[in-house]
Tab-separated table of C-alpha atoms and ligand atoms in Angstrom:
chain	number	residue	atom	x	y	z
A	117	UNK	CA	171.013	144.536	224.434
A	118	UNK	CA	168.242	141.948	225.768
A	119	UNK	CA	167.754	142.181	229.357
A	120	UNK	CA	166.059	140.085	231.744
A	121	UNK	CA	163.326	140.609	234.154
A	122	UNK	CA	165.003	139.209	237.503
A	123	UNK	CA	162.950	138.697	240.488
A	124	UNK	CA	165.503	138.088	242.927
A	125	UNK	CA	165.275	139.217	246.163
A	126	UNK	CA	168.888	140.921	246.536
A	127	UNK	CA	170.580	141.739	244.750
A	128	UNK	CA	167.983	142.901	243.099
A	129	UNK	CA	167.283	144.220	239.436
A	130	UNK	CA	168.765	148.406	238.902
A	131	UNK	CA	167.017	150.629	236.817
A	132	UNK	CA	167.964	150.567	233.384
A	133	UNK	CA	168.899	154.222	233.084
A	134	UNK	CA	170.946	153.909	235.488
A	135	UNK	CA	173.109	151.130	234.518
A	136	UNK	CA	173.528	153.070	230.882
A	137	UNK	CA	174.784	156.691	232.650
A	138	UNK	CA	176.973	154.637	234.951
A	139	UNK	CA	178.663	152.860	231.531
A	140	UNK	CA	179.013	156.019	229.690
A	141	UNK	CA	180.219	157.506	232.788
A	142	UNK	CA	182.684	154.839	233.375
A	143	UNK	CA	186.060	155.461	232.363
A	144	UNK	CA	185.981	158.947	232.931
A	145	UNK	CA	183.477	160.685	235.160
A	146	UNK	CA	182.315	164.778	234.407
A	147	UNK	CA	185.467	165.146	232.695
A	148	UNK	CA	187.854	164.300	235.507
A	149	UNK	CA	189.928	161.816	233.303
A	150	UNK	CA	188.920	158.870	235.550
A	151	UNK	CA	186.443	157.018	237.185
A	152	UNK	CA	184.749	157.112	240.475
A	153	UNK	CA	185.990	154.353	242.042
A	154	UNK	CA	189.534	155.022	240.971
A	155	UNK	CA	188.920	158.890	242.904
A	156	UNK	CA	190.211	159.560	246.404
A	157	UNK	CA	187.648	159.801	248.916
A	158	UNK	CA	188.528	163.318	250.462
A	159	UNK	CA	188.784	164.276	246.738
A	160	UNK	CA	186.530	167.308	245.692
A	161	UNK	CA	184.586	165.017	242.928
A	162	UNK	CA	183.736	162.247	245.482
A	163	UNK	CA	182.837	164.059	247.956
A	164	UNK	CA	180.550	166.307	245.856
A	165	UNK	CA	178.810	162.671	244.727
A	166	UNK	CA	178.759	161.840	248.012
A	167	UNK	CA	177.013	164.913	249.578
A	168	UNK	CA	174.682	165.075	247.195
A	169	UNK	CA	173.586	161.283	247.674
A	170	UNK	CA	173.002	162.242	251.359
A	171	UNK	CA	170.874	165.409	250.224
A	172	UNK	CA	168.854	163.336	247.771
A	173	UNK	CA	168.445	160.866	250.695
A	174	UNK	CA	167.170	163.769	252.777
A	175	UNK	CA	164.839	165.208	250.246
A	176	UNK	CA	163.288	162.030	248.941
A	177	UNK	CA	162.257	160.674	252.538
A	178	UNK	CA	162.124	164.099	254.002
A	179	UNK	CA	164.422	163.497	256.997
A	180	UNK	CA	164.566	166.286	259.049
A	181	UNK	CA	167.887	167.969	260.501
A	182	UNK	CA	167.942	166.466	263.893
A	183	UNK	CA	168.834	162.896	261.787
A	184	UNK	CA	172.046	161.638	260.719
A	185	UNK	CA	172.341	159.927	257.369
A	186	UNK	CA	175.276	157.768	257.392
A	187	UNK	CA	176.484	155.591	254.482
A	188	UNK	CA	178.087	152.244	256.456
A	189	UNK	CA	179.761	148.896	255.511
A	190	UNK	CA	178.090	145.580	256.598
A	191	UNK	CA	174.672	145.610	255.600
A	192	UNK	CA	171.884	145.096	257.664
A	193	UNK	CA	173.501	142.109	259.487
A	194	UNK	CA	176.474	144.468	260.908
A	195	UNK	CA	173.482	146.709	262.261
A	196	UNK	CA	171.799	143.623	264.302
A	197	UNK	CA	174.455	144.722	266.106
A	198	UNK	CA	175.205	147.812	265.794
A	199	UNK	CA	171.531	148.631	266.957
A	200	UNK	CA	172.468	147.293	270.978
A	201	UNK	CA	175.684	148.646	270.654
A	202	UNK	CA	174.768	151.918	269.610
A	203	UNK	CA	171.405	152.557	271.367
A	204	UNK	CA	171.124	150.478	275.036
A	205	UNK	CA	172.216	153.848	276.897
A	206	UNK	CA	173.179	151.784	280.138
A	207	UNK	CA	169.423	149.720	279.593
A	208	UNK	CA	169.493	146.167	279.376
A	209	UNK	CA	166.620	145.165	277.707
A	210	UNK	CA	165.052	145.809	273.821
A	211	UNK	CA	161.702	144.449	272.931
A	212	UNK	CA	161.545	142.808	269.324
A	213	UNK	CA	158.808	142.393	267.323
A	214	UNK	CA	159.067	139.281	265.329
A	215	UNK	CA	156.916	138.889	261.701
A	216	UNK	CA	159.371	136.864	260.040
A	217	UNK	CA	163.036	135.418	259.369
A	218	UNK	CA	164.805	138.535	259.284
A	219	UNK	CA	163.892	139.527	262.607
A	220	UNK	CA	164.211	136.075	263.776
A	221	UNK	CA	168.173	136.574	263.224
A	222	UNK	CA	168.009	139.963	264.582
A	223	UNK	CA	167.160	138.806	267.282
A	224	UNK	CA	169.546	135.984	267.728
A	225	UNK	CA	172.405	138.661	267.396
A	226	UNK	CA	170.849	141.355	269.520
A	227	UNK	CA	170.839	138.299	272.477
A	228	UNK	CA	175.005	138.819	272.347
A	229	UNK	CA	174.796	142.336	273.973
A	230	UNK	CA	171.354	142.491	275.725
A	231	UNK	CA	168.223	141.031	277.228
A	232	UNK	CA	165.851	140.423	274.056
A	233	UNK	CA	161.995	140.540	274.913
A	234	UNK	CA	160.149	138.851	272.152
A	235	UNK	CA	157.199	141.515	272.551
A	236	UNK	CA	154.931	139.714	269.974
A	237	UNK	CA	155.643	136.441	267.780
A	238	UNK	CA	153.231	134.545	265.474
A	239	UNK	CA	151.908	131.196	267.352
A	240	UNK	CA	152.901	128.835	264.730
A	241	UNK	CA	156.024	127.829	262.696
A	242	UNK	CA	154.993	130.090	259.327
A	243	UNK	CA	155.272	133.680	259.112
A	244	UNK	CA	152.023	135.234	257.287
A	245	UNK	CA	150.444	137.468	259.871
A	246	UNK	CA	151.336	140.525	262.658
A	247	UNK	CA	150.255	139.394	265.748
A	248	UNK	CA	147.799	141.610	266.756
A	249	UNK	CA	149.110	145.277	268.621
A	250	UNK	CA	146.699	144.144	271.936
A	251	UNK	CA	148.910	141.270	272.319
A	252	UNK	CA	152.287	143.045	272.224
A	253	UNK	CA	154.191	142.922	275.437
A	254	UNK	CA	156.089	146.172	275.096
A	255	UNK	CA	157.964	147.346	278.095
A	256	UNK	CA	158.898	151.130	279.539
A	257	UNK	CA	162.616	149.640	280.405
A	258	UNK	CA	163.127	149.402	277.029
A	259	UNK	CA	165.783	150.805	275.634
A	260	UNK	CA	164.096	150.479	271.763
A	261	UNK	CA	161.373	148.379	270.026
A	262	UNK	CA	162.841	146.771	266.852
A	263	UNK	CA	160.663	145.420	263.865
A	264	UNK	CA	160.660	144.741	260.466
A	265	UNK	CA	158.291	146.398	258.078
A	266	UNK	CA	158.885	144.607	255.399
A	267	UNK	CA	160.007	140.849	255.735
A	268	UNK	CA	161.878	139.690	252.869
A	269	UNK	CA	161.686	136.167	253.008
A	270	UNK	CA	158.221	135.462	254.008
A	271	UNK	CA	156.329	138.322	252.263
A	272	UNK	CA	154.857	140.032	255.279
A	273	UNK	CA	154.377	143.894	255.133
A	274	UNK	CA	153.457	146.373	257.818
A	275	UNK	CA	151.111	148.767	255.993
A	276	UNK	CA	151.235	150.720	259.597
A	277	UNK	CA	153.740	152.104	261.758
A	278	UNK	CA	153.534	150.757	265.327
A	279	UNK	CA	153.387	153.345	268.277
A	280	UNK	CA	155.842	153.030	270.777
A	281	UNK	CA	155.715	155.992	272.742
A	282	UNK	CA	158.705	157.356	274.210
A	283	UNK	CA	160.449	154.087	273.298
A	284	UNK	CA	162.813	154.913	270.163
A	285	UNK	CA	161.245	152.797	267.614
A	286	UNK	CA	164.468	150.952	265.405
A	287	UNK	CA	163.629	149.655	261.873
A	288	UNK	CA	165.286	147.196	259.854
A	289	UNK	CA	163.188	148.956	256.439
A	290	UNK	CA	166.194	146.653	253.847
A	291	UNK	CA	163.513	145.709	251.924
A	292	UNK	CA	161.262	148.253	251.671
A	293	UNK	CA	163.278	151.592	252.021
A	294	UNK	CA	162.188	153.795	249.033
A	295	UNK	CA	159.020	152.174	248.000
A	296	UNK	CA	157.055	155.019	249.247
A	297	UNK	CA	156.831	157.788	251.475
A	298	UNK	CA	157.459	157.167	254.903
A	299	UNK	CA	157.018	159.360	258.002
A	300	UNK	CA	161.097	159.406	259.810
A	301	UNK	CA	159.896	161.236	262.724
A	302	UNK	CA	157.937	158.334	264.105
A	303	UNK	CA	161.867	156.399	264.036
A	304	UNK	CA	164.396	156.785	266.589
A	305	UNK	CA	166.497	154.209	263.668
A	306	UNK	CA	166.123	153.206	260.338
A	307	UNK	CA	168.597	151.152	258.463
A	308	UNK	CA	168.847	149.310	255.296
A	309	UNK	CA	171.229	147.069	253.281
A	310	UNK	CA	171.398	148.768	249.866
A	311	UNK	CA	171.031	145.934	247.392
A	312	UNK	CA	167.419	145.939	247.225
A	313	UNK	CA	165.759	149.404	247.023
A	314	UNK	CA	169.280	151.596	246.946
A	315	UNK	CA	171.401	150.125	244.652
A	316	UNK	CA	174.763	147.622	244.145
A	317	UNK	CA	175.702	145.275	247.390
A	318	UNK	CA	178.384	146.777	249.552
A	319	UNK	CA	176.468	149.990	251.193
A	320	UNK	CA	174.532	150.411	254.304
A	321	UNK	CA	171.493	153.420	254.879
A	322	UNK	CA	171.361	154.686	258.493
A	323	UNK	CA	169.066	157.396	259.429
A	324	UNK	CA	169.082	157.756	263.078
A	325	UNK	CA	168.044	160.755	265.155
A	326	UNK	CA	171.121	162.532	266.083
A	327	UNK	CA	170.016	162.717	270.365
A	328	UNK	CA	170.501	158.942	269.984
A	329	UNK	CA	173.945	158.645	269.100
A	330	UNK	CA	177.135	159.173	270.839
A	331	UNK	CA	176.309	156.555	273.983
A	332	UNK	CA	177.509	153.473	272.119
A	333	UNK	CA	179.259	150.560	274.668
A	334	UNK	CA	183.054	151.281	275.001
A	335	UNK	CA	183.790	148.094	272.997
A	336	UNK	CA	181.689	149.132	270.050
A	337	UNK	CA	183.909	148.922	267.122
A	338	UNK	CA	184.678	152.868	265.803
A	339	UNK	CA	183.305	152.274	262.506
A	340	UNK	CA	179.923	151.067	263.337
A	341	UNK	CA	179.251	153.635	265.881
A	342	UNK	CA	176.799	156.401	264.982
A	343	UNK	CA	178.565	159.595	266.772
A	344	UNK	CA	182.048	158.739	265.321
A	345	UNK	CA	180.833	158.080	261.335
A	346	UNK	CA	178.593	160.839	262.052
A	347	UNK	CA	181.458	163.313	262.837
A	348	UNK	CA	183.455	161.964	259.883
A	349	UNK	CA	181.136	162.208	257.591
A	350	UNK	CA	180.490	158.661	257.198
A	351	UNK	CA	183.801	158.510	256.207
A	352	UNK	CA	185.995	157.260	259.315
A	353	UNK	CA	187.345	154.663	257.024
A	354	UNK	CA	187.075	154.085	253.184
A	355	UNK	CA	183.994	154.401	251.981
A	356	UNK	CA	182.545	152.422	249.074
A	357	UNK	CA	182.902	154.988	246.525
A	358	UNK	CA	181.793	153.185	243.389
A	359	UNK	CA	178.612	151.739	245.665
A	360	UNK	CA	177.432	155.121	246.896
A	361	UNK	CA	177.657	156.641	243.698
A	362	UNK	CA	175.635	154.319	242.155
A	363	UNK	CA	172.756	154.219	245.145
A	364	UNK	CA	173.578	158.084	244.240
A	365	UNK	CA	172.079	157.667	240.863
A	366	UNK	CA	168.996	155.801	241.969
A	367	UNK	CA	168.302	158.365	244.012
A	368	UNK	CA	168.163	160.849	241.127
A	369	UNK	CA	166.287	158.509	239.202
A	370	UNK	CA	163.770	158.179	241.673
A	371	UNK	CA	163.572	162.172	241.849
A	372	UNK	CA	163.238	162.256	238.059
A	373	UNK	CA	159.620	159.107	238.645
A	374	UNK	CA	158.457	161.810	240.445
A	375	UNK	CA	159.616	160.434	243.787
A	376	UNK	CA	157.923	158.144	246.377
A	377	UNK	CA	154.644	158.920	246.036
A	378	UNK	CA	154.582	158.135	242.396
A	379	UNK	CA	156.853	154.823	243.228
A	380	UNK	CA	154.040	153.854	245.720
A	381	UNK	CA	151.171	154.208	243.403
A	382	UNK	CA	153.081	152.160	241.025
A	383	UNK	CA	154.268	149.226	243.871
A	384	UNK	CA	150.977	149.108	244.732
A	385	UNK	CA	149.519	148.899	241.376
A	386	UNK	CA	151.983	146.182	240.598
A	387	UNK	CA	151.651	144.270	243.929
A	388	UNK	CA	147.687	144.494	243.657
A	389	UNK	CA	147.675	142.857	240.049
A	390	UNK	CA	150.013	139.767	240.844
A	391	UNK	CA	147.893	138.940	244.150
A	392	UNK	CA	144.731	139.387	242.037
A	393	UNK	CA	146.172	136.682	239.849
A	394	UNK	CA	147.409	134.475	242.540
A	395	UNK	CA	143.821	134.576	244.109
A	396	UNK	CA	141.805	134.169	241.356
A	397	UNK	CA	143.521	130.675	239.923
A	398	UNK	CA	143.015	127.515	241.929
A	399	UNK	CA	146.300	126.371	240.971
A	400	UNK	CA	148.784	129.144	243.015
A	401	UNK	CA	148.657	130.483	246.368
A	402	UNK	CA	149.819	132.925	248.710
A	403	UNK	CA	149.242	132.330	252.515
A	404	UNK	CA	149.939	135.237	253.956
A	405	UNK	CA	146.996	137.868	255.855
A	406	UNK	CA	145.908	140.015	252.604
A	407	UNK	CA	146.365	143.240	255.461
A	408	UNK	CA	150.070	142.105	255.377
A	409	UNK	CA	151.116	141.631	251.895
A	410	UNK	CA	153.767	142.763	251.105
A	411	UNK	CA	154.299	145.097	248.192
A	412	UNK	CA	157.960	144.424	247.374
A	413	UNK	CA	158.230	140.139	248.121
A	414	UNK	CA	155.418	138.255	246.717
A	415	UNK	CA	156.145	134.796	247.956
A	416	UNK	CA	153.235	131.814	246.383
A	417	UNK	CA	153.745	128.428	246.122
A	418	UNK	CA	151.641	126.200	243.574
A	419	UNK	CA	149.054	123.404	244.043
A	420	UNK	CA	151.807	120.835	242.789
A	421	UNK	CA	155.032	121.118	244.224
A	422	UNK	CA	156.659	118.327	241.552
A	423	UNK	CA	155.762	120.705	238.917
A	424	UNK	CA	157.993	123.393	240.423
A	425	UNK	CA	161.209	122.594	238.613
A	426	UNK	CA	159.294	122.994	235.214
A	427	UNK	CA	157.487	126.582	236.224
A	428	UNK	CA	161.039	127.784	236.817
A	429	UNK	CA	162.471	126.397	234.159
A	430	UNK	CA	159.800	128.051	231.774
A	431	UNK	CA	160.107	130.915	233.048
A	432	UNK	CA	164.037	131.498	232.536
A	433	UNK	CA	163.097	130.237	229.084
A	434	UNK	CA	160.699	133.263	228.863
A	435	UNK	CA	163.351	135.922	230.756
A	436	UNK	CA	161.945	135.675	234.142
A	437	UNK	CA	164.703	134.734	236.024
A	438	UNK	CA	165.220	134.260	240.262
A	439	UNK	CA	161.684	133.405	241.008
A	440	UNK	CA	162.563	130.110	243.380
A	441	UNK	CA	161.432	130.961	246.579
A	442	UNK	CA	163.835	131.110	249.620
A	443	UNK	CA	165.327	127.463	250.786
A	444	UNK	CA	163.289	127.936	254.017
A	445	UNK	CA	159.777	128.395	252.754
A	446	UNK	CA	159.988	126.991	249.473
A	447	UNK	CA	158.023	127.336	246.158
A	448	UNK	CA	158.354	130.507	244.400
A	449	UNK	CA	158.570	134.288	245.017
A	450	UNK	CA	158.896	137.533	242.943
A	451	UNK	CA	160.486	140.276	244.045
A	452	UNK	CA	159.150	143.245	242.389
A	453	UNK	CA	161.376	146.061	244.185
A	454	UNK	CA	161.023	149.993	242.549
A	455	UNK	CA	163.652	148.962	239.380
A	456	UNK	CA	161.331	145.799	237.949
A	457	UNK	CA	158.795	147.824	235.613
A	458	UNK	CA	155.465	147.110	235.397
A	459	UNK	CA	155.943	145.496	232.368
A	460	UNK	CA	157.841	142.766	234.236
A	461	UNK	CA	155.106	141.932	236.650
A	462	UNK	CA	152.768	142.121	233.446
A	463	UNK	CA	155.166	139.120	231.673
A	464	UNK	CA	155.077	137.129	234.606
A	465	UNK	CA	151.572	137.278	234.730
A	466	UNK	CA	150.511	136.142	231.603
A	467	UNK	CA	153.541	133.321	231.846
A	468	UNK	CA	151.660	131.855	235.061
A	469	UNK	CA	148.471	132.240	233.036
A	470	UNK	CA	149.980	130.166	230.233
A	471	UNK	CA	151.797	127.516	232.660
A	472	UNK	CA	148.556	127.106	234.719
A	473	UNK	CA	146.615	126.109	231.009
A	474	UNK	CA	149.723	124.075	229.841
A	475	UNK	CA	149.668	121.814	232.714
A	476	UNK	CA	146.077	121.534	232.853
A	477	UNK	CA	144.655	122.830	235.707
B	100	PLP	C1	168.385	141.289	252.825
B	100	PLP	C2	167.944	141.629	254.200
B	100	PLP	C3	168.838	141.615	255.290
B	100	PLP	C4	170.277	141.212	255.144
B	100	PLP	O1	170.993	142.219	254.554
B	100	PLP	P1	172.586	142.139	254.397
B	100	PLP	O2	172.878	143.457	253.764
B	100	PLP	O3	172.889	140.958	253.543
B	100	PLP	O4	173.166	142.003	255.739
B	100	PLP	C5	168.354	141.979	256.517
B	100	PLP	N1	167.072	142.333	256.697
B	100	PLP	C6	166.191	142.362	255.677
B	100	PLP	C7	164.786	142.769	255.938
B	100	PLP	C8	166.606	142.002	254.403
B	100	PLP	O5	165.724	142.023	253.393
């Protein structure tokens, strides 16, 4: 088996182990004579799976009773939505914090159901900073404050969490969910596509605190609202099985790293080395705030942009795969979410090392 180092920012890389107890697992799961995804979801087996991904959930961000944790369909775009359907409570306005593209199109959906105050928005076209808190324009009519710690596309990180009072604070966390320990009481929301920290495509992680749900608009469509999945066990419809078993099996293999304090010692070790690497050569750069790096997107772009095609190009040669940067910003970026080992970031080091002396800078 050779595998690859892939950098890509979703779907993302899974951890190895994983991906082998999933095979042998395959065609027939704890002796059942089948598979998961071949299981009835109100069966005993998936439902065990099932509970206990919600439990590990539980136990590896600590969430405390008075949350739900759903497991939704849509991804993170269905909750732009589901956010203003689920949480306006007869208010008309939300305040949005905007650090980068992802909240950019949060925003453009959240403008469907309600009155969007952009509370704080970087002056120029680029994303590389957080606008500082005294500038924020955050408003007691509220109904929430939404942000995004970590922004995907643009590399920007909140290394903080903002303080919003009263306000329920919502979180789009997609890209950084599971990276380390975070505090859930200081969230009124938290959700999170699954395929970069979590696992396959095709699952969405709500944690929401349980006094917030059960208000949703009339129209709000039964399967995206909180109160209903919560009742049904996330289960008002279909789930998918095969997904949250697998996100089920990170989550163990998280437990068995020694869970998210260890992974944040490690994404931070492996996030400080690249930067130091990008900042010490003349010939690549990052542009974003150094207090706002991000530790999972490492977006850098280098001093020639005609030499681009031939960096990535190398580097697939040399198994680093999916390091062109997003069509919007351009040039390159690594994604070095909790399943791309150190030994990944190392490779990639020492190939932009060798690409930097090859092309003589
Ligand atoms: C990837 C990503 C999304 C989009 O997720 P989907 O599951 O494709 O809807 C939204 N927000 C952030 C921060 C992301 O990284």
């Amino acid at each position: 088996m050779s595998r690859i180092y892939n950098f890509s920012a979703g779907p993302a890389m899974l951890p190895e182990a994983v991906l082998l107890q999933a095979q042998a697992e395959l065609p027939d799961w704890h002796g059942a004579g089948a598979s998961i995804m071949e299981m009835s979801h109100r069966g005993k087996e998936f439902v065990s799976v099932h509970a206990r991904a919600e439990q590990d959930v539980r136990d590896l961000l600590g969430v405390p009773d008075d949350y739900h944790v759903l497991f939704l369909q849509g991804g993170a775009t269905t909750q732009f939505a589901a956010v203003c359907m689920n949480l306006l409570h007869g208010k008309t306005r939300a305040d949005y914090i905007l650090t980068g593209s992802w909240g950019k199109k949060a925003i453009s959906e959240a403008k469907k159901y309600c009155d969007v105050n952009v509370a704080a928005a970087p002056k120029g076209e680029t994303f590389t900073s957080i606008p500082a808190v005294d500038t924020w324009s955050l408003g007691p009519d509220a109904a929430y404050v939404h942000y995004t710690p970590n922004e995907t596309i643009d590399g920007v990180e909140f290394h903080w969490v903002p303080d919003t009072g009263d306000v329920p604070l919502v979180a789009d966390v997609s890209s950084t969910i599971l990276s380390r320990p975070i505090d859930v009481r200081r969230f009124g929301l938290l959700y999170a596509g699954a395929q970069k920290n979590i696992g396959p495509a095709g699952v969405t992680l709500v944690i929401v605190r349980k006094d917030l749900c059960g208000e949703a608009l009339p129209l709000t469509p039964s399967a995206v609202d909180y109160a209903q999945q919560a009742k049904a066990d996330s289960m008002l419809n279909t789930p998918p099985t095969y997904t949250v078993y697998l996100a089920g099996l990170v989550f163990q293999w998280l437990k068995a790293q020694g869970g998210l304090s260890a992974m944040a010692s490690v994404n931070e070790r492996k996030a400080a080395k690249l930067y130091a690497a990008i900042d010490a050569s003349n010939f690549y750069r990052n542009s974003v705030e150094k207090a706002c790096r991000s530790w999972m997107n490492v977006p850098f772009v280098l001093a020639d942009a005609d030499l681009d095609q031939e960096f990535l190009d190398g580097a697939e040669a040399a198994g680093l795969t999916t390091l062109k940067g997003h069509r919007s910003v351009g040039g390159m970026r690594a994604s070095i979410y909790n399943a791309m080992p150190e030994a990944g970031v190392d490779a990639l080091i020492d190939y932009m090392a060798d690409f930097e002396k090859r092309v003589g800078r």
